[in-house]
Coordinates of C-alpha atoms in Angstrom, one line a residue:
M1 CA 242.5 7.8 50.4
T2 CA 246.0 6.8 51.6
T3 CA 246.7 6.4 55.3
R4 CA 248.6 9.6 55.3
E5 CA 245.6 11.4 53.7
Y6 CA 243.3 10.0 56.5
A7 CA 245.8 11.3 59.0
I8 CA 245.8 14.8 57.4
Q9 CA 242.0 14.8 57.3
C10 CA 241.8 13.8 61.0
I11 CA 244.1 16.7 62.0
K12 CA 242.1 19.1 59.9
D13 CA 238.8 17.9 61.4
E14 CA 240.1 18.2 65.0
A15 CA 241.6 21.6 64.3
Q16 CA 238.3 22.8 62.9
A17 CA 236.5 21.4 65.9
L18 CA 238.7 23.6 68.1
L19 CA 238.0 26.7 66.1
D20 CA 234.2 26.0 66.3
L21 CA 234.5 26.2 70.1
I22 CA 235.1 30.0 69.9
P23 CA 231.6 31.0 69.0
Q24 CA 230.3 28.7 71.8
L25 CA 232.1 30.6 74.5
D26 CA 229.6 32.6 76.5
D27 CA 228.9 33.9 80.0
S28 CA 228.9 30.4 81.3
F29 CA 232.6 30.2 80.7
D30 CA 233.2 33.4 82.7
Q31 CA 230.9 32.0 85.5
A32 CA 232.9 28.8 85.6
V33 CA 236.2 30.7 85.9
E34 CA 234.8 32.8 88.7
L35 CA 233.5 29.7 90.5
I36 CA 236.9 28.1 90.3
Y37 CA 238.8 31.3 91.2
R38 CA 236.6 31.8 94.3
C39 CA 236.7 28.2 95.4
H40 CA 238.2 27.8 98.9
G41 CA 238.5 24.1 98.6
K42 CA 239.4 21.8 95.7
I43 CA 238.3 21.4 92.2
I44 CA 237.0 17.8 91.8
V45 CA 237.0 16.7 88.2
T46 CA 234.9 13.7 87.3
G47 CA 234.0 11.7 84.2
V48 CA 233.7 8.2 82.8
G49 CA 235.6 6.5 80.1
K50 CA 237.3 8.8 77.6
S51 CA 235.9 11.8 79.4
G52 CA 237.5 10.5 82.6
H53 CA 240.9 10.3 80.9
I54 CA 240.5 13.9 79.7
G55 CA 239.3 15.0 83.1
A56 CA 242.4 13.5 84.8
K57 CA 244.6 15.6 82.5
I58 CA 242.5 18.8 83.2
A59 CA 242.8 18.2 86.9
A60 CA 246.6 17.8 86.6
T61 CA 246.8 21.0 84.6
F62 CA 244.8 22.9 87.2
S63 CA 247.0 21.6 90.0
S64 CA 250.2 22.5 88.3
T65 CA 249.0 26.1 87.7
G66 CA 247.8 27.1 91.1
T67 CA 244.3 25.5 91.3
P68 CA 244.2 22.6 93.8
S69 CA 242.4 19.8 91.9
F70 CA 242.2 16.1 91.6
F71 CA 240.2 13.6 89.5
I72 CA 237.7 11.1 90.9
N73 CA 235.8 8.4 89.1
P74 CA 232.1 8.7 89.9
L75 CA 232.0 4.9 90.4
D76 CA 234.5 5.2 93.3
V77 CA 232.2 7.6 95.1
Y78 CA 229.9 4.7 96.0
H79 CA 232.8 3.0 97.7
G80 CA 233.9 5.6 100.2
D81 CA 235.5 8.4 98.1
L82 CA 232.6 10.8 98.8
G83 CA 234.4 11.5 102.0
V84 CA 237.0 13.7 100.2
M85 CA 234.4 16.2 99.2
T86 CA 233.4 19.3 101.2
K87 CA 231.1 22.2 100.8
D88 CA 234.1 24.4 99.9
D89 CA 234.8 22.4 96.8
V90 CA 233.6 22.8 93.2
V91 CA 232.9 19.8 90.9
L92 CA 233.8 19.9 87.2
A93 CA 231.7 17.1 85.6
I94 CA 232.5 16.0 82.0
S95 CA 230.4 14.0 79.7
N96 CA 230.2 14.4 75.9
S97 CA 226.5 13.3 75.8
G98 CA 225.7 14.9 79.2
Q99 CA 223.6 11.8 79.8
T100 CA 226.2 9.3 81.2
D101 CA 224.3 7.2 83.7
E102 CA 227.2 6.7 86.2
L103 CA 227.8 10.5 86.2
L104 CA 224.1 11.4 86.6
R105 CA 223.8 9.1 89.6
F106 CA 226.7 11.0 91.2
L107 CA 225.1 14.4 90.7
P108 CA 222.3 14.1 93.4
L109 CA 225.0 13.5 96.0
V110 CA 226.8 16.6 94.9
L111 CA 223.6 18.7 94.9
H112 CA 222.7 17.4 98.3
M113 CA 226.0 18.7 99.6
Q114 CA 225.3 22.1 97.9
I115 CA 228.5 21.9 96.0
P116 CA 228.5 24.0 92.8
I117 CA 228.7 21.9 89.6
I118 CA 230.4 23.0 86.4
G119 CA 229.1 20.8 83.6
M120 CA 231.1 20.3 80.4
S121 CA 229.3 18.5 77.6
G122 CA 228.4 18.6 74.0
N123 CA 224.7 18.7 74.7
P124 CA 223.4 22.0 76.3
R125 CA 220.0 20.3 76.7
S126 CA 221.3 17.3 78.6
L127 CA 220.5 16.4 82.2
L128 CA 224.1 17.4 83.1
A129 CA 223.5 20.8 81.7
K130 CA 220.2 21.1 83.4
Y131 CA 221.5 20.4 86.9
S132 CA 224.8 22.2 86.6
T133 CA 225.4 25.6 88.2
C134 CA 226.9 26.6 84.9
H135 CA 227.4 24.6 81.7
I136 CA 230.2 24.9 79.1
N137 CA 229.2 23.7 75.7
V138 CA 231.9 21.7 73.9
S139 CA 229.8 20.2 71.1
V140 CA 231.4 19.3 67.8
K141 CA 229.8 18.9 64.4
K142 CA 231.4 15.5 63.9
E143 CA 234.1 13.2 65.1
A144 CA 237.3 12.9 63.2
C145 CA 236.7 9.1 63.2
P146 CA 235.6 8.1 59.7
L147 CA 232.8 6.2 61.3
N148 CA 231.8 9.3 63.3
L149 CA 231.8 7.0 66.4
A150 CA 235.2 7.0 68.2
P151 CA 235.7 10.0 70.5
T152 CA 238.2 12.1 68.7
S153 CA 237.2 15.6 67.9
S154 CA 235.0 15.7 71.0
T155 CA 237.8 14.7 73.4
T156 CA 240.2 17.1 71.7
A157 CA 237.6 19.9 72.1
T158 CA 237.0 19.0 75.8
L159 CA 240.7 19.0 76.5
A160 CA 241.2 22.3 74.8
M161 CA 238.3 23.8 76.8
G162 CA 240.0 22.5 80.0
D163 CA 243.2 24.2 78.9
A164 CA 241.2 27.4 78.2
L165 CA 239.9 27.4 81.8
A166 CA 243.4 26.8 83.2
V167 CA 244.9 29.6 81.1
A168 CA 242.2 32.0 82.1
L169 CA 242.8 31.2 85.7
I170 CA 246.6 31.7 85.3
E171 CA 245.9 35.2 84.1
K172 CA 243.3 35.9 86.8
R173 CA 245.6 34.7 89.5
N174 CA 248.6 36.5 88.1
F175 CA 250.4 33.2 88.2
Q176 CA 254.1 33.7 87.6
P177 CA 256.9 31.4 86.3
Q178 CA 258.3 31.1 89.8
D179 CA 254.9 29.8 91.0
F180 CA 254.9 27.3 88.2
A181 CA 258.4 26.1 89.2
Q182 CA 257.2 25.3 92.7
F183 CA 254.8 22.7 91.3
H184 CA 257.5 21.4 88.8
P185 CA 260.7 21.2 90.9
G186 CA 262.0 18.3 88.9
G187 CA 261.4 19.8 85.4
E188 CA 263.8 21.8 83.4
L189 CA 261.8 25.0 84.0
G190 CA 261.7 24.3 87.7
K191 CA 265.5 23.8 87.9
R192 CA 266.1 27.1 86.1
L193 CA 263.7 29.0 88.4
L194 CA 264.7 27.4 91.7
T195 CA 268.4 26.8 91.3
T196 CA 270.6 29.6 92.6
A197 CA 274.1 30.9 91.8
Q198 CA 275.6 29.2 94.8
D199 CA 274.3 25.8 93.5
V200 CA 276.2 26.0 90.2
M201 CA 279.0 28.5 90.7
L202 CA 282.6 27.5 90.1
T203 CA 284.8 28.0 93.1
E204 CA 288.1 26.3 92.5
N205 CA 291.2 27.8 90.8
M206 CA 289.7 31.2 90.5
P207 CA 291.8 33.4 88.1
V208 CA 292.4 36.2 90.7
I209 CA 294.9 38.8 89.6
P210 CA 296.1 42.2 91.0
P211 CA 295.2 45.3 88.9
D212 CA 298.9 46.3 88.6
M213 CA 299.9 42.9 87.0
H214 CA 301.4 43.3 83.5
L215 CA 299.2 41.9 80.7
G216 CA 301.9 39.4 79.6
E217 CA 301.6 37.7 83.0
A218 CA 297.9 38.2 83.2
I219 CA 297.5 36.2 80.0
I220 CA 299.1 33.2 81.7
Q221 CA 296.8 33.4 84.7
V222 CA 293.7 33.8 82.6
S223 CA 294.7 30.8 80.5
K224 CA 295.3 28.7 83.7
G225 CA 291.8 29.6 85.0
K226 CA 290.2 28.1 81.8
L227 CA 287.3 30.5 82.2
G228 CA 288.4 33.1 79.7
L229 CA 288.6 35.8 82.3
G230 CA 290.6 37.2 85.2
V231 CA 289.2 38.9 88.3
A232 CA 291.1 41.9 89.5
T233 CA 291.1 42.2 93.3
Q234 CA 292.6 44.6 95.8
D235 CA 292.4 44.0 99.5
D236 CA 290.3 40.9 98.7
R237 CA 287.6 43.0 97.0
I238 CA 286.8 43.0 93.3
V239 CA 287.9 46.0 91.5
G240 CA 287.7 44.9 87.9
L241 CA 287.4 42.1 85.3
I242 CA 289.3 41.3 82.1
T243 CA 288.3 38.8 79.5
D244 CA 289.9 37.1 76.5
G245 CA 288.2 39.6 74.3
D246 CA 289.7 42.5 76.3
I247 CA 293.1 41.0 75.9
R248 CA 292.8 40.5 72.1
R249 CA 291.5 44.1 71.6
A250 CA 294.4 45.4 73.8
M251 CA 297.0 43.5 71.7
E252 CA 295.5 44.9 68.5
K253 CA 295.5 48.4 69.9
W254 CA 298.9 48.6 71.6
Q255 CA 300.8 45.9 69.7
A256 CA 304.5 46.2 70.9
E257 CA 303.5 48.3 73.9
F258 CA 301.0 45.6 75.0
F259 CA 303.4 44.0 77.5
D260 CA 304.0 47.3 79.2
R261 CA 300.4 47.7 80.0
T262 CA 298.7 46.5 83.2
V263 CA 295.4 44.9 84.0
S264 CA 294.0 48.2 85.3
D265 CA 294.5 49.7 81.8
I266 CA 291.9 47.3 80.2
M267 CA 289.7 46.0 83.0
T268 CA 286.0 46.6 83.3
R269 CA 285.8 48.4 86.6
K270 CA 282.2 47.5 87.4
P271 CA 281.7 43.9 86.3
K272 CA 278.2 42.3 86.7
T273 CA 277.9 40.6 90.1
V274 CA 275.2 38.7 91.8
A275 CA 274.4 37.4 95.2
P276 CA 274.7 33.7 96.0
Q277 CA 270.9 33.4 96.3
T278 CA 270.3 34.9 92.8
K279 CA 268.2 32.5 90.7
I280 CA 269.7 31.1 87.5
S281 CA 266.7 32.4 85.6
D282 CA 267.6 36.0 86.7
I283 CA 271.3 35.4 85.8
Q284 CA 270.2 34.3 82.3
R285 CA 268.3 37.6 81.9
I286 CA 271.4 39.6 83.0
M287 CA 273.6 37.7 80.5
N288 CA 271.1 38.2 77.7
K289 CA 270.6 41.9 78.5
Y290 CA 274.3 42.8 78.7
K291 CA 275.4 40.2 76.1
I292 CA 277.9 38.7 78.5
H293 CA 278.8 35.1 79.2
T294 CA 279.9 35.3 82.9
V295 CA 278.8 36.9 86.2
L296 CA 280.7 37.0 89.4
V297 CA 279.2 35.8 92.7
V298 CA 280.0 38.1 95.6
D299 CA 279.1 38.5 99.2
D300 CA 277.9 41.8 100.8
D301 CA 281.5 43.1 101.0
N302 CA 282.2 42.4 97.4
H303 CA 284.4 39.5 98.1
L304 CA 284.6 36.9 95.2
L305 CA 282.8 33.7 96.1
G306 CA 282.6 32.1 92.7
V307 CA 281.9 32.4 89.0
V308 CA 278.8 31.5 87.0
D309 CA 279.2 31.1 83.3
H310 CA 276.9 30.5 80.4
Y311 CA 277.4 26.7 80.6
A312 CA 276.5 26.5 84.3
C313 CA 273.1 28.0 83.5
M314 CA 272.4 25.2 80.9
I315 CA 270.8 22.9 83.5

């Protein structure tokens, strides 16, 4: 086979290994979800070697989705790290064979502290499975490695099962996008969900115009504002909004009479407005729902504070 054919076969083997996990899901998975959900402490994920690398990723996924968790190498437990564990915690122990010596020497310490153990291995008859409060079977028929030696399908299956636990907990906790953003403030999603209108709104050179202004003059003011709109105000309160589109349609409709018309003849009298604290994610929903490109930011007295356009939301 060519190198590309080996790659294709590897992907197929790992994909099949994931599908083969589905029939292995049983009451133990539900029990594991319940243990984690009712845990008042932390989820301590542990494993050695490749299982350790997968465990660290699972712990990170838990933590970012509302389940306090961290990874610990069982070897470090013998050098003082046992002090981080309490009876309120739950241990998720990962080993493909379920017979990893370093992990098994760690289990008596956990059992002595009466901490529940969720075992995850590819051997439901292993010592890990025997001493676990519940055991999740992640066995695979073969590794994607052509020698059937290097952890490939097995690590992929374990990672997917960890994701399955995390997703089940997201649903059980009714974890929302704004909750996710709190754990990802530096990411793109976090920015959209935590950034507010007042953080991005344009406040300078606002195209404010009176409602009785003739459209010929209004065109000039709209053009100067470079936002494609004009905000009609009266007594410092917003009474309407005109856009480039409104002006074009008015010119087509009235033609020669266009310059005799005023802003009040074409303005939208109830433009979409938001408070300064409105999240960008909510503003995007308003824009999508009403098929608009701009919202006005106002205070409690309907005074114009700024403008948020489509581009300001692209953070």
